[in-house]
PDB file of C-alpha atoms and ligand atoms in Angstrom:
ATOM      1  CA  UNK A   1       0.066   0.145  -0.161  1.00 92.00           C
ATOM      2  CA  UNK A   2       3.102   2.388   0.208  1.00 97.00           C
ATOM      3  CA  UNK A   3       2.608   3.073  -3.400  1.00 98.00           C
ATOM      4  CA  UNK A   4      -0.829   4.325  -2.728  1.00 98.00           C
ATOM      5  CA  UNK A   5       0.192   6.412   0.152  1.00 98.00           C
ATOM      6  CA  UNK A   6       3.096   8.116  -2.137  1.00 98.00           C
ATOM      7  CA  UNK A   7       0.505   8.627  -4.780  1.00 98.00           C
ATOM      8  CA  UNK A   8      -1.740  10.510  -2.188  1.00 98.00           C
ATOM      9  CA  UNK A   9       1.355  12.504  -1.086  1.00 98.00           C
ATOM     10  CA  UNK A  10       2.150  13.602  -4.681  1.00 98.00           C
ATOM     11  CA  UNK A  11      -1.589  14.703  -5.356  1.00 98.00           C
ATOM     12  CA  UNK A  12      -1.574  16.626  -2.129  1.00 98.00           C
ATOM     13  CA  UNK A  13       1.258  18.819  -3.211  1.00 98.00           C
ATOM     14  CA  UNK A  14      -0.410  19.410  -6.613  1.00 98.00           C
ATOM     15  CA  UNK A  15      -3.818  20.213  -4.985  1.00 98.00           C
ATOM     16  CA  UNK A  16      -2.161  22.497  -2.547  1.00 98.00           C
ATOM     17  CA  UNK A  17      -0.566  24.476  -5.547  1.00 97.00           C
ATOM     18  CA  UNK A  18      -3.988  24.398  -7.367  1.00 97.00           C
ATOM     19  CA  UNK A  19      -5.771  25.936  -4.161  1.00 97.00           C
ATOM     20  CA  UNK A  20      -3.260  28.571  -3.990  1.00 96.00           C
ATOM     21  CA  UNK A  21      -3.622  29.653  -7.576  1.00 93.00           C
ATOM     22  CA  UNK A  22      -6.723  28.165  -8.995  1.00 83.00           C
ATOM     23  CA  UNK A  23     -10.150  29.733 -10.202  1.00 87.00           C
ATOM     24  CA  UNK A  24     -12.629  29.380  -7.460  1.00 86.00           C
ATOM     25  CA  UNK A  25     -15.671  29.989  -9.755  1.00 88.00           C
ATOM     26  CA  UNK A  26     -18.514  27.481 -10.563  1.00 89.00           C
ATOM     27  CA  UNK A  27     -18.494  25.163 -13.551  1.00 89.00           C
ATOM     28  CA  UNK A  28     -21.778  24.439 -15.438  1.00 87.00           C
ATOM     29  CA  UNK A  29     -21.887  20.819 -14.137  1.00 91.00           C
ATOM     30  CA  UNK A  30     -23.591  19.078 -11.337  1.00 90.00           C
ATOM     31  CA  UNK A  31     -22.049  16.036  -9.628  1.00 90.00           C
ATOM     32  CA  UNK A  32     -24.079  12.776  -8.702  1.00 85.00           C
ATOM     33  CA  UNK A  33     -25.345  14.044  -5.387  1.00 84.00           C
ATOM     34  CA  UNK A  34     -26.688  17.200  -7.241  1.00 85.00           C
ATOM     35  CA  UNK A  35     -23.945  19.728  -6.156  1.00 85.00           C
ATOM     36  CA  UNK A  36     -22.726  22.297  -8.583  1.00 89.00           C
ATOM     37  CA  UNK A  37     -19.199  21.342  -9.378  1.00 92.00           C
ATOM     38  CA  UNK A  38     -16.496  24.074  -8.868  1.00 92.00           C
ATOM     39  CA  UNK A  39     -13.774  24.381 -11.325  1.00 92.00           C
ATOM     40  CA  UNK A  40     -11.498  23.326  -8.266  1.00 95.00           C
ATOM     41  CA  UNK A  41     -13.507  20.140  -7.790  1.00 95.00           C
ATOM     42  CA  UNK A  42     -13.025  19.014 -11.241  1.00 95.00           C
ATOM     43  CA  UNK A  43      -9.385  20.043 -11.540  1.00 96.00           C
ATOM     44  CA  UNK A  44      -8.419  18.366  -8.223  1.00 97.00           C
ATOM     45  CA  UNK A  45     -10.310  15.124  -9.318  1.00 97.00           C
ATOM     46  CA  UNK A  46      -8.221  15.093 -12.669  1.00 97.00           C
ATOM     47  CA  UNK A  47      -5.062  15.531 -10.595  1.00 98.00           C
ATOM     48  CA  UNK A  48      -5.870  12.476  -8.250  1.00 98.00           C
ATOM     49  CA  UNK A  49      -7.065  10.232 -11.296  1.00 98.00           C
ATOM     50  CA  UNK A  50      -4.047  10.989 -13.393  1.00 98.00           C
ATOM     51  CA  UNK A  51      -1.683  10.022 -10.427  1.00 98.00           C
ATOM     52  CA  UNK A  52      -3.553   6.977  -9.462  1.00 98.00           C
ATOM     53  CA  UNK A  53      -3.526   5.675 -13.144  1.00 97.00           C
ATOM     54  CA  UNK A  54       0.139   5.120 -12.728  1.00 96.00           C
ATOM     55  CA  UNK A  55      -0.215   2.869  -9.661  1.00 98.00           C
ATOM     56  CA  UNK A  56      -0.166  -0.706 -10.538  1.00 97.00           C
ATOM     57  CA  UNK A  57      -1.845  -2.038  -7.487  1.00 98.00           C
ATOM     58  CA  UNK A  58      -5.007   0.109  -7.894  1.00 98.00           C
ATOM     59  CA  UNK A  59      -7.738  -1.881  -9.616  1.00 98.00           C
ATOM     60  CA  UNK A  60     -10.391   0.782  -9.785  1.00 98.00           C
ATOM     61  CA  UNK A  61     -11.367   4.196  -8.412  1.00 98.00           C
ATOM     62  CA  UNK A  62     -14.479   5.977  -7.784  1.00 98.00           C
ATOM     63  CA  UNK A  63     -14.739   9.837  -7.059  1.00 97.00           C
ATOM     64  CA  UNK A  64     -17.365  11.939  -5.534  1.00 96.00           C
ATOM     65  CA  UNK A  65     -17.139  13.968  -8.622  1.00 95.00           C
ATOM     66  CA  UNK A  66     -17.671  11.178 -11.182  1.00 95.00           C
ATOM     67  CA  UNK A  67     -20.913   9.182 -11.753  1.00 94.00           C
ATOM     68  CA  UNK A  68     -19.154   5.628 -12.206  1.00 96.00           C
ATOM     69  CA  UNK A  69     -16.411   3.528 -11.257  1.00 97.00           C
ATOM     70  CA  UNK A  70     -13.340   3.807 -13.188  1.00 97.00           C
ATOM     71  CA  UNK A  71     -11.511   0.721 -13.859  1.00 97.00           C
ATOM     72  CA  UNK A  72      -7.649   0.973 -13.879  1.00 97.00           C
ATOM     73  CA  UNK A  73      -5.638  -2.175 -13.581  1.00 96.00           C
ATOM     74  CA  UNK A  74      -7.162  -5.329 -13.929  1.00 94.00           C
ATOM     75  CA  UNK A  75      -4.716  -7.335 -11.685  1.00 95.00           C
ATOM     76  CA  UNK A  76      -4.762  -4.512  -9.085  1.00 97.00           C
ATOM     77  CA  UNK A  77      -5.647  -5.495  -5.463  1.00 97.00           C
ATOM     78  CA  UNK A  78      -7.193  -2.238  -4.201  1.00 98.00           C
ATOM     79  CA  UNK A  79     -10.224   0.005  -4.902  1.00 98.00           C
ATOM     80  CA  UNK A  80     -10.117   3.642  -3.855  1.00 98.00           C
ATOM     81  CA  UNK A  81     -13.020   5.857  -3.223  1.00 98.00           C
ATOM     82  CA  UNK A  82     -12.170   9.544  -2.828  1.00 98.00           C
ATOM     83  CA  UNK A  83     -13.466  13.218  -2.290  1.00 98.00           C
ATOM     84  CA  UNK A  84     -10.972  15.139  -4.086  1.00 98.00           C
ATOM     85  CA  UNK A  85     -11.767  18.377  -2.549  1.00 98.00           C
ATOM     86  CA  UNK A  86     -14.066  18.384   0.402  1.00 98.00           C
ATOM     87  CA  UNK A  87     -15.367  21.767   1.615  1.00 97.00           C
ATOM     88  CA  UNK A  88     -14.414  23.251  -1.783  1.00 96.00           C
ATOM     89  CA  UNK A  89     -16.995  26.155  -1.532  1.00 95.00           C
ATOM     90  CA  UNK A  90     -14.866  27.314   1.606  1.00 96.00           C
ATOM     91  CA  UNK A  91     -11.685  28.021  -0.582  1.00 96.00           C
ATOM     92  CA  UNK A  92     -13.040  31.540  -1.741  1.00 95.00           C
ATOM     93  CA  UNK A  93     -13.270  32.578   1.960  1.00 96.00           C
ATOM     94  CA  UNK A  94      -9.884  30.976   2.731  1.00 97.00           C
ATOM     95  CA  UNK A  95     -11.001  28.397   5.199  1.00 98.00           C
ATOM     96  CA  UNK A  96      -9.458  25.002   5.320  1.00 98.00           C
ATOM     97  CA  UNK A  97     -10.376  22.193   3.067  1.00 98.00           C
ATOM     98  CA  UNK A  98      -9.287  18.680   2.494  1.00 98.00           C
ATOM     99  CA  UNK A  99      -9.149  15.367   0.403  1.00 98.00           C
ATOM    100  CA  UNK A 100     -10.492  12.209   1.696  1.00 98.00           C
ATOM    101  CA  UNK A 101      -9.435   8.667   0.570  1.00 98.00           C
ATOM    102  CA  UNK A 102     -10.849   5.146   1.396  1.00 98.00           C
ATOM    103  CA  UNK A 103      -8.916   2.181   0.323  1.00 98.00           C
ATOM    104  CA  UNK A 104     -11.081  -1.103  -0.213  1.00 98.00           C
ATOM    105  CA  UNK A 105     -10.455  -4.711  -1.235  1.00 98.00           C
ATOM    106  CA  UNK A 106     -12.953  -6.604  -3.437  1.00 97.00           C
ATOM    107  CA  UNK A 107     -15.722  -4.202  -3.414  1.00 97.00           C
ATOM    108  CA  UNK A 108     -16.850  -0.753  -2.248  1.00 97.00           C
ATOM    109  CA  UNK A 109     -18.483  -1.735   0.946  1.00 97.00           C
ATOM    110  CA  UNK A 110     -17.736  -0.717   4.588  1.00 98.00           C
ATOM    111  CA  UNK A 111     -16.530  -4.108   5.603  1.00 97.00           C
ATOM    112  CA  UNK A 112     -14.064  -4.216   2.906  1.00 98.00           C
ATOM    113  CA  UNK A 113     -12.396  -1.015   3.877  1.00 98.00           C
ATOM    114  CA  UNK A 114      -8.646  -1.692   4.778  1.00 98.00           C
ATOM    115  CA  UNK A 115      -7.218   1.788   5.190  1.00 98.00           C
ATOM    116  CA  UNK A 116      -8.100   5.458   5.118  1.00 98.00           C
ATOM    117  CA  UNK A 117      -6.423   8.782   4.718  1.00 98.00           C
ATOM    118  CA  UNK A 118      -7.051  12.385   4.563  1.00 99.00           C
ATOM    119  CA  UNK A 119      -5.249  15.636   3.782  1.00 99.00           C
ATOM    120  CA  UNK A 120      -6.082  18.978   5.363  1.00 98.00           C
ATOM    121  CA  UNK A 121      -5.071  22.078   3.337  1.00 98.00           C
ATOM    122  CA  UNK A 122      -4.798  24.827   6.028  1.00 98.00           C
ATOM    123  CA  UNK A 123      -2.013  27.166   7.247  1.00 97.00           C
ATOM    124  CA  UNK A 124      -0.246  23.858   7.065  1.00 98.00           C
ATOM    125  CA  UNK A 125      -0.842  20.809   4.798  1.00 98.00           C
ATOM    126  CA  UNK A 126      -1.134  17.770   7.027  1.00 98.00           C
ATOM    127  CA  UNK A 127      -1.783  13.994   6.052  1.00 99.00           C
ATOM    128  CA  UNK A 128      -3.430  11.449   8.183  1.00 99.00           C
ATOM    129  CA  UNK A 129      -3.105   7.867   7.412  1.00 98.00           C
ATOM    130  CA  UNK A 130      -4.830   4.824   9.278  1.00 98.00           C
ATOM    131  CA  UNK A 131      -3.941   1.305   8.734  1.00 98.00           C
ATOM    132  CA  UNK A 132      -3.701  -0.486  12.023  1.00 96.00           C
ATOM    133  CA  UNK A 133      -3.002   2.998  13.863  1.00 97.00           C
ATOM    134  CA  UNK A 134      -3.342   6.518  12.920  1.00 98.00           C
ATOM    135  CA  UNK A 135      -0.335   8.565  12.019  1.00 98.00           C
ATOM    136  CA  UNK A 136       0.026  12.238  11.196  1.00 98.00           C
ATOM    137  CA  UNK A 137       2.419  13.717   8.747  1.00 98.00           C
ATOM    138  CA  UNK A 138       3.125  17.362   7.819  1.00 98.00           C
ATOM    139  CA  UNK A 139       4.332  18.768   4.500  1.00 98.00           C
ATOM    140  CA  UNK A 140       7.648  20.563   5.271  1.00 98.00           C
ATOM    141  CA  UNK A 141       9.880  21.556   2.516  1.00 97.00           C
ATOM    142  CA  UNK A 142       7.987  19.632  -0.096  1.00 96.00           C
ATOM    143  CA  UNK A 143       8.050  16.351   2.027  1.00 98.00           C
ATOM    144  CA  UNK A 144       5.713  14.741   4.337  1.00 98.00           C
ATOM    145  CA  UNK A 145       7.331  14.362   7.879  1.00 98.00           C
ATOM    146  CA  UNK A 146       5.981  11.983  10.509  1.00 98.00           C
ATOM    147  CA  UNK A 147       4.664  14.250  13.387  1.00 98.00           C
ATOM    148  CA  UNK A 148       2.684  12.080  15.983  1.00 98.00           C
ATOM    149  CA  UNK A 149       0.256   9.180  16.324  1.00 98.00           C
ATOM    150  CA  UNK A 150      -3.426  10.224  16.951  1.00 98.00           C
ATOM    151  CA  UNK A 151      -5.508   8.934  19.774  1.00 98.00           C
ATOM    152  CA  UNK A 152      -8.753  10.218  21.136  1.00 98.00           C
ATOM    153  CA  UNK A 153      -9.478  10.686  24.803  1.00 98.00           C
ATOM    154  CA  UNK A 154     -12.602   8.985  26.319  1.00 98.00           C
ATOM    155  CA  UNK A 155     -14.306  12.502  26.347  1.00 98.00           C
ATOM    156  CA  UNK A 156     -13.687  15.769  24.684  1.00 98.00           C
ATOM    157  CA  UNK A 157     -14.952  19.389  24.937  1.00 98.00           C
ATOM    158  CA  UNK A 158     -15.918  20.236  21.222  1.00 98.00           C
ATOM    159  CA  UNK A 159     -19.349  20.078  19.641  1.00 98.00           C
ATOM    160  CA  UNK A 160     -19.518  20.242  15.729  1.00 98.00           C
ATOM    161  CA  UNK A 161     -23.222  20.051  14.957  1.00 98.00           C
ATOM    162  CA  UNK A 162     -23.846  19.887  11.106  1.00 97.00           C
ATOM    163  CA  UNK A 163     -26.759  20.567   8.660  1.00 96.00           C
ATOM    164  CA  UNK A 164     -29.849  23.053   9.030  1.00 94.00           C
ATOM    165  CA  UNK A 165     -31.032  23.335  12.446  1.00 95.00           C
ATOM    166  CA  UNK A 166     -34.736  24.092  11.581  1.00 96.00           C
ATOM    167  CA  UNK A 167     -34.760  20.661   9.884  1.00 97.00           C
ATOM    168  CA  UNK A 168     -33.411  18.634  13.036  1.00 98.00           C
ATOM    169  CA  UNK A 169     -35.763  16.368  14.951  1.00 97.00           C
ATOM    170  CA  UNK A 170     -36.661  17.618  18.181  1.00 97.00           C
ATOM    171  CA  UNK A 171     -34.673  14.848  20.153  1.00 97.00           C
ATOM    172  CA  UNK A 172     -31.581  15.590  17.978  1.00 98.00           C
ATOM    173  CA  UNK A 173     -31.999  19.333  18.960  1.00 98.00           C
ATOM    174  CA  UNK A 174     -32.376  18.388  22.680  1.00 98.00           C
ATOM    175  CA  UNK A 175     -29.283  16.292  22.490  1.00 98.00           C
ATOM    176  CA  UNK A 176     -27.275  19.054  20.938  1.00 98.00           C
ATOM    177  CA  UNK A 177     -28.588  21.593  23.450  1.00 98.00           C
ATOM    178  CA  UNK A 178     -27.875  19.298  26.389  1.00 98.00           C
ATOM    179  CA  UNK A 179     -24.205  18.875  25.176  1.00 98.00           C
ATOM    180  CA  UNK A 180     -23.684  22.656  25.065  1.00 98.00           C
ATOM    181  CA  UNK A 181     -25.483  22.655  28.506  1.00 98.00           C
ATOM    182  CA  UNK A 182     -22.646  20.479  29.687  1.00 98.00           C
ATOM    183  CA  UNK A 183     -20.076  23.072  28.866  1.00 98.00           C
ATOM    184  CA  UNK A 184     -18.935  21.751  25.279  1.00 98.00           C
ATOM    185  CA  UNK A 185     -17.809  24.513  22.946  1.00 98.00           C
ATOM    186  CA  UNK A 186     -19.041  25.165  19.454  1.00 98.00           C
ATOM    187  CA  UNK A 187     -16.567  24.340  16.733  1.00 98.00           C
ATOM    188  CA  UNK A 188     -17.882  24.070  13.135  1.00 98.00           C
ATOM    189  CA  UNK A 189     -16.367  25.424  10.005  1.00 98.00           C
ATOM    190  CA  UNK A 190     -18.563  23.608   7.511  1.00 97.00           C
ATOM    191  CA  UNK A 191     -15.537  21.471   6.073  1.00 98.00           C
ATOM    192  CA  UNK A 192     -15.791  18.085   7.652  1.00 98.00           C
ATOM    193  CA  UNK A 193     -11.916  17.473   7.243  1.00 98.00           C
ATOM    194  CA  UNK A 194     -10.803  20.371   9.339  1.00 98.00           C
ATOM    195  CA  UNK A 195     -13.743  19.888  11.705  1.00 98.00           C
ATOM    196  CA  UNK A 196     -12.898  16.194  12.285  1.00 98.00           C
ATOM    197  CA  UNK A 197      -9.112  16.884  12.260  1.00 98.00           C
ATOM    198  CA  UNK A 198      -9.568  19.560  14.989  1.00 98.00           C
ATOM    199  CA  UNK A 199     -11.613  17.027  17.327  1.00 98.00           C
ATOM    200  CA  UNK A 200      -8.943  14.264  16.573  1.00 98.00           C
ATOM    201  CA  UNK A 201      -6.049  16.609  17.636  1.00 98.00           C
ATOM    202  CA  UNK A 202      -7.772  18.224  20.580  1.00 97.00           C
ATOM    203  CA  UNK A 203      -8.416  14.898  21.952  1.00 88.00           C
ATOM    204  CA  UNK A 204     -12.230  14.438  21.540  1.00 97.00           C
ATOM    205  CA  UNK A 205     -15.726  15.657  21.258  1.00 98.00           C
ATOM    206  CA  UNK A 206     -18.532  15.226  18.759  1.00 98.00           C
ATOM    207  CA  UNK A 207     -19.139  15.823  15.152  1.00 98.00           C
ATOM    208  CA  UNK A 208     -22.661  15.172  13.807  1.00 98.00           C
ATOM    209  CA  UNK A 209     -24.390  15.258  10.643  1.00 98.00           C
ATOM    210  CA  UNK A 210     -27.894  13.792  11.349  1.00 98.00           C
ATOM    211  CA  UNK A 211     -30.818  12.710   9.078  1.00 97.00           C
ATOM    212  CA  UNK A 212     -33.156  15.798   8.782  1.00 97.00           C
ATOM    213  CA  UNK A 213     -36.606  16.544   7.613  1.00 95.00           C
ATOM    214  CA  UNK A 214     -35.265  17.626   4.059  1.00 94.00           C
ATOM    215  CA  UNK A 215     -32.569  14.906   3.960  1.00 95.00           C
ATOM    216  CA  UNK A 216     -33.597  11.917   5.957  1.00 96.00           C
ATOM    217  CA  UNK A 217     -30.488  10.049   4.900  1.00 97.00           C
ATOM    218  CA  UNK A 218     -28.038  12.991   5.852  1.00 97.00           C
ATOM    219  CA  UNK A 219     -25.760  14.651   3.325  1.00 97.00           C
ATOM    220  CA  UNK A 220     -22.597  12.978   3.823  1.00 98.00           C
ATOM    221  CA  UNK A 221     -21.517  10.379   1.485  1.00 98.00           C
ATOM    222  CA  UNK A 222     -20.806   6.839   2.535  1.00 98.00           C
ATOM    223  CA  UNK A 223     -17.922   5.824   0.483  1.00 98.00           C
ATOM    224  CA  UNK A 224     -16.128   9.170   0.126  1.00 98.00           C
ATOM    225  CA  UNK A 225     -16.674  10.783   3.386  1.00 98.00           C
ATOM    226  CA  UNK A 226     -18.243   8.591   6.225  1.00 98.00           C
ATOM    227  CA  UNK A 227     -16.552   5.258   5.824  1.00 98.00           C
ATOM    228  CA  UNK A 228     -12.915   6.727   5.649  1.00 98.00           C
ATOM    229  CA  UNK A 229     -13.397   8.899   8.653  1.00 99.00           C
ATOM    230  CA  UNK A 230     -15.319   6.096  10.499  1.00 98.00           C
ATOM    231  CA  UNK A 231     -12.262   3.918   9.990  1.00 98.00           C
ATOM    232  CA  UNK A 232      -9.850   6.549  11.156  1.00 98.00           C
ATOM    233  CA  UNK A 233     -11.980   7.317  14.191  1.00 98.00           C
ATOM    234  CA  UNK A 234     -12.200   3.819  15.318  1.00 98.00           C
ATOM    235  CA  UNK A 235      -8.581   3.146  14.906  1.00 98.00           C
ATOM    236  CA  UNK A 236      -7.914   6.211  17.038  1.00 98.00           C
ATOM    237  CA  UNK A 237      -9.977   4.713  19.856  1.00 98.00           C
ATOM    238  CA  UNK A 238     -13.091   6.641  19.094  1.00 98.00           C
ATOM    239  CA  UNK A 239     -16.479   5.667  17.420  1.00 98.00           C
ATOM    240  CA  UNK A 240     -18.429   6.548  14.467  1.00 98.00           C
ATOM    241  CA  UNK A 241     -22.200   5.636  14.116  1.00 98.00           C
ATOM    242  CA  UNK A 242     -25.217   6.206  12.171  1.00 98.00           C
ATOM    243  CA  UNK A 243     -27.159   6.953  15.312  1.00 98.00           C
ATOM    244  CA  UNK A 244     -28.044   3.258  15.918  1.00 98.00           C
ATOM    245  CA  UNK A 245     -24.868   1.109  14.871  1.00 98.00           C
ATOM    246  CA  UNK A 246     -21.319   1.334  13.767  1.00 98.00           C
ATOM    247  CA  UNK A 247     -20.998   3.515  10.591  1.00 98.00           C
ATOM    248  CA  UNK A 248     -18.880   0.671   9.187  1.00 98.00           C
ATOM    249  CA  UNK A 249     -22.013  -1.611   9.395  1.00 98.00           C
ATOM    250  CA  UNK A 250     -24.183   0.615   7.094  1.00 98.00           C
ATOM    251  CA  UNK A 251     -24.949  -1.153   3.891  1.00 97.00           C
ATOM    252  CA  UNK A 252     -24.198   0.475   0.614  1.00 97.00           C
ATOM    253  CA  UNK A 253     -26.559  -0.114  -2.311  1.00 97.00           C
ATOM    254  CA  UNK A 254     -25.311   2.783  -4.561  1.00 97.00           C
ATOM    255  CA  UNK A 255     -21.694   4.186  -4.775  1.00 97.00           C
ATOM    256  CA  UNK A 256     -23.216   7.776  -4.150  1.00 97.00           C
ATOM    257  CA  UNK A 257     -25.419   6.780  -1.043  1.00 97.00           C
ATOM    258  CA  UNK A 258     -25.256   9.061   1.946  1.00 98.00           C
ATOM    259  CA  UNK A 259     -25.985   8.246   5.683  1.00 98.00           C
ATOM    260  CA  UNK A 260     -26.525  10.096   8.810  1.00 98.00           C
ATOM    261  CA  UNK A 261     -23.254  10.064  10.749  1.00 98.00           C
ATOM    262  CA  UNK A 262     -21.767  10.773  14.112  1.00 98.00           C
ATOM    263  CA  UNK A 263     -18.025  10.845  14.954  1.00 99.00           C
ATOM    264  CA  UNK A 264     -16.359  11.253  18.442  1.00 98.00           C
ATOM    265  CA  UNK A 265     -14.728   9.988  21.528  1.00 98.00           C
ATOM    266  CA  UNK A 266     -16.580   7.109  23.321  1.00 98.00           C
ATOM    267  CA  UNK A 267     -18.501   9.121  25.864  1.00 98.00           C
ATOM    268  CA  UNK A 268     -20.087  11.452  23.391  1.00 98.00           C
ATOM    269  CA  UNK A 269     -20.937   8.728  20.908  1.00 98.00           C
ATOM    270  CA  UNK A 270     -22.398   6.457  23.759  1.00 98.00           C
ATOM    271  CA  UNK A 271     -24.712   9.346  24.528  1.00 98.00           C
ATOM    272  CA  UNK A 272     -25.768   9.682  21.021  1.00 98.00           C
ATOM    273  CA  UNK A 273     -26.653   5.898  20.840  1.00 98.00           C
ATOM    274  CA  UNK A 274     -28.672   6.156  24.053  1.00 98.00           C
ATOM    275  CA  UNK A 275     -30.705   9.230  22.841  1.00 98.00           C
ATOM    276  CA  UNK A 276     -31.298   7.877  19.299  1.00 98.00           C
ATOM    277  CA  UNK A 277     -32.394   4.432  20.827  1.00 97.00           C
ATOM    278  CA  UNK A 278     -34.877   5.950  23.209  1.00 97.00           C
ATOM    279  CA  UNK A 279     -36.395   7.994  20.448  1.00 96.00           C
ATOM    280  CA  UNK A 280     -36.538   5.445  17.716  1.00 81.00           C
ATOM    281  CA  UNK A 281     -39.746   5.197  16.191  1.00 68.00           C
TER     282      UNK A 281
HETATM  283  P1  LIG B 301     -18.304  18.859  -0.356  1.00 76.77           P
HETATM  284  O1  LIG B 301     -17.624  20.161  -0.436  1.00 76.77           O
HETATM  285  O2  LIG B 301     -17.230  17.552  -0.741  1.00 76.77           O
HETATM  286  O3  LIG B 301     -19.640  18.837  -1.093  1.00 76.77           O
HETATM  287  O4  LIG B 301     -18.566  18.587   1.059  1.00 76.77           O
HETATM  288  C1  LIG B 301     -18.980  19.494   2.093  1.00 76.77           C
HETATM  289  C2  LIG B 301     -19.635  18.755   3.215  1.00 76.77           C
HETATM  290  C3  LIG B 301     -18.646  18.486   4.453  1.00 76.77           C
HETATM  291  O5  LIG B 301     -17.386  18.920   4.379  1.00 76.77           O
HETATM  292  C4  LIG B 301     -19.295  19.384   5.598  1.00 76.77           C
HETATM  293  O6  LIG B 301     -19.020  18.810   6.883  1.00 76.77           O
HETATM  294  C5  LIG B 301     -20.684  19.513   5.179  1.00 76.77           C
HETATM  295  O7  LIG B 301     -20.680  19.542   3.809  1.00 76.77           O
HETATM  296  C6  LIG B 301     -21.299  20.926   5.526  1.00 76.77           C
HETATM  297  O8  LIG B 301     -22.586  20.981   5.329  1.00 76.77           O
HETATM  298  P2  LIG B 301     -23.607  22.019   6.017  1.00 76.77           P
HETATM  299  O9  LIG B 301     -23.288  23.359   5.505  1.00 76.77           O
HETATM  300  O10 LIG B 301     -24.904  21.536   5.497  1.00 76.77           O
HETATM  301  O11 LIG B 301     -23.527  21.848   7.454  1.00 76.77           O
HETATM  302 MN1  LIG B 302     -17.137  16.343   0.650  1.00 76.77          MN
HETATM  303 MN1  LIG B 303     -16.104  17.230  -2.662  1.00 76.77          MN
END
């Protein structure tokens, strides 16, 4: 898998340069989830695809920005699902954004995920790779240097509640209010990569993106966003759930499926599971 991580590092350097100089305007296309693609989304996707094409162990790829699976090498062992530029609408206001990668074997389902990685493009560029453990690297003089291993505490202090509040269920609203009542602080940028990176580095907390009245299955995409981060949070001693079960037990029927999701340290996730169980219809 080293070849894959080297390819991710290479693409991260190119995407960092693209973000610094690229055009932040919209294209005339929509992706499969109905978002208008920015020119930056398309260009980041092209960078990653061109680099992955030269990696012989990759059998096929699928991108948040493309409708279908793209076959690469018939004899390859790995399948990669990726979100080339998560939070791309934040580039024009100069907030942090990211790229997310899920590495699968056999087929694109949660139980076949064997590694995950993400890159944060912020004041610094950092790369987090989870195999059996979770390691963070930082781009220094054009090379990724190992910085530290990441582990969550049992309980944190941050609360990152996603989606439109007037579409939350009443029990979800109560849960979020209760968490704030207990002294948690609001930290939500609108980019899941920096928001989840912050919780990981500060030791814990809760990031939620629930099912809502307008989007009962949430917004975040299983293969490109939820499963890779679920893998990373579990390997960092935290949890990721859909409200009722592990996010990594959610079934995928279509590559662009979404799911409600909650990521955090053990205490906060156990609290989510309890509230959702009590309120399940
Ligand atoms: P993308 O830019 O790939 O479409 O994803 C954006 C996602 C995610 O990064 C973030 O957590 C979420 O959208 C924010 O959505 P809301 O503004 O609805 O909270
Ligand atoms: Mn995204
Ligand atoms: Mn994206």
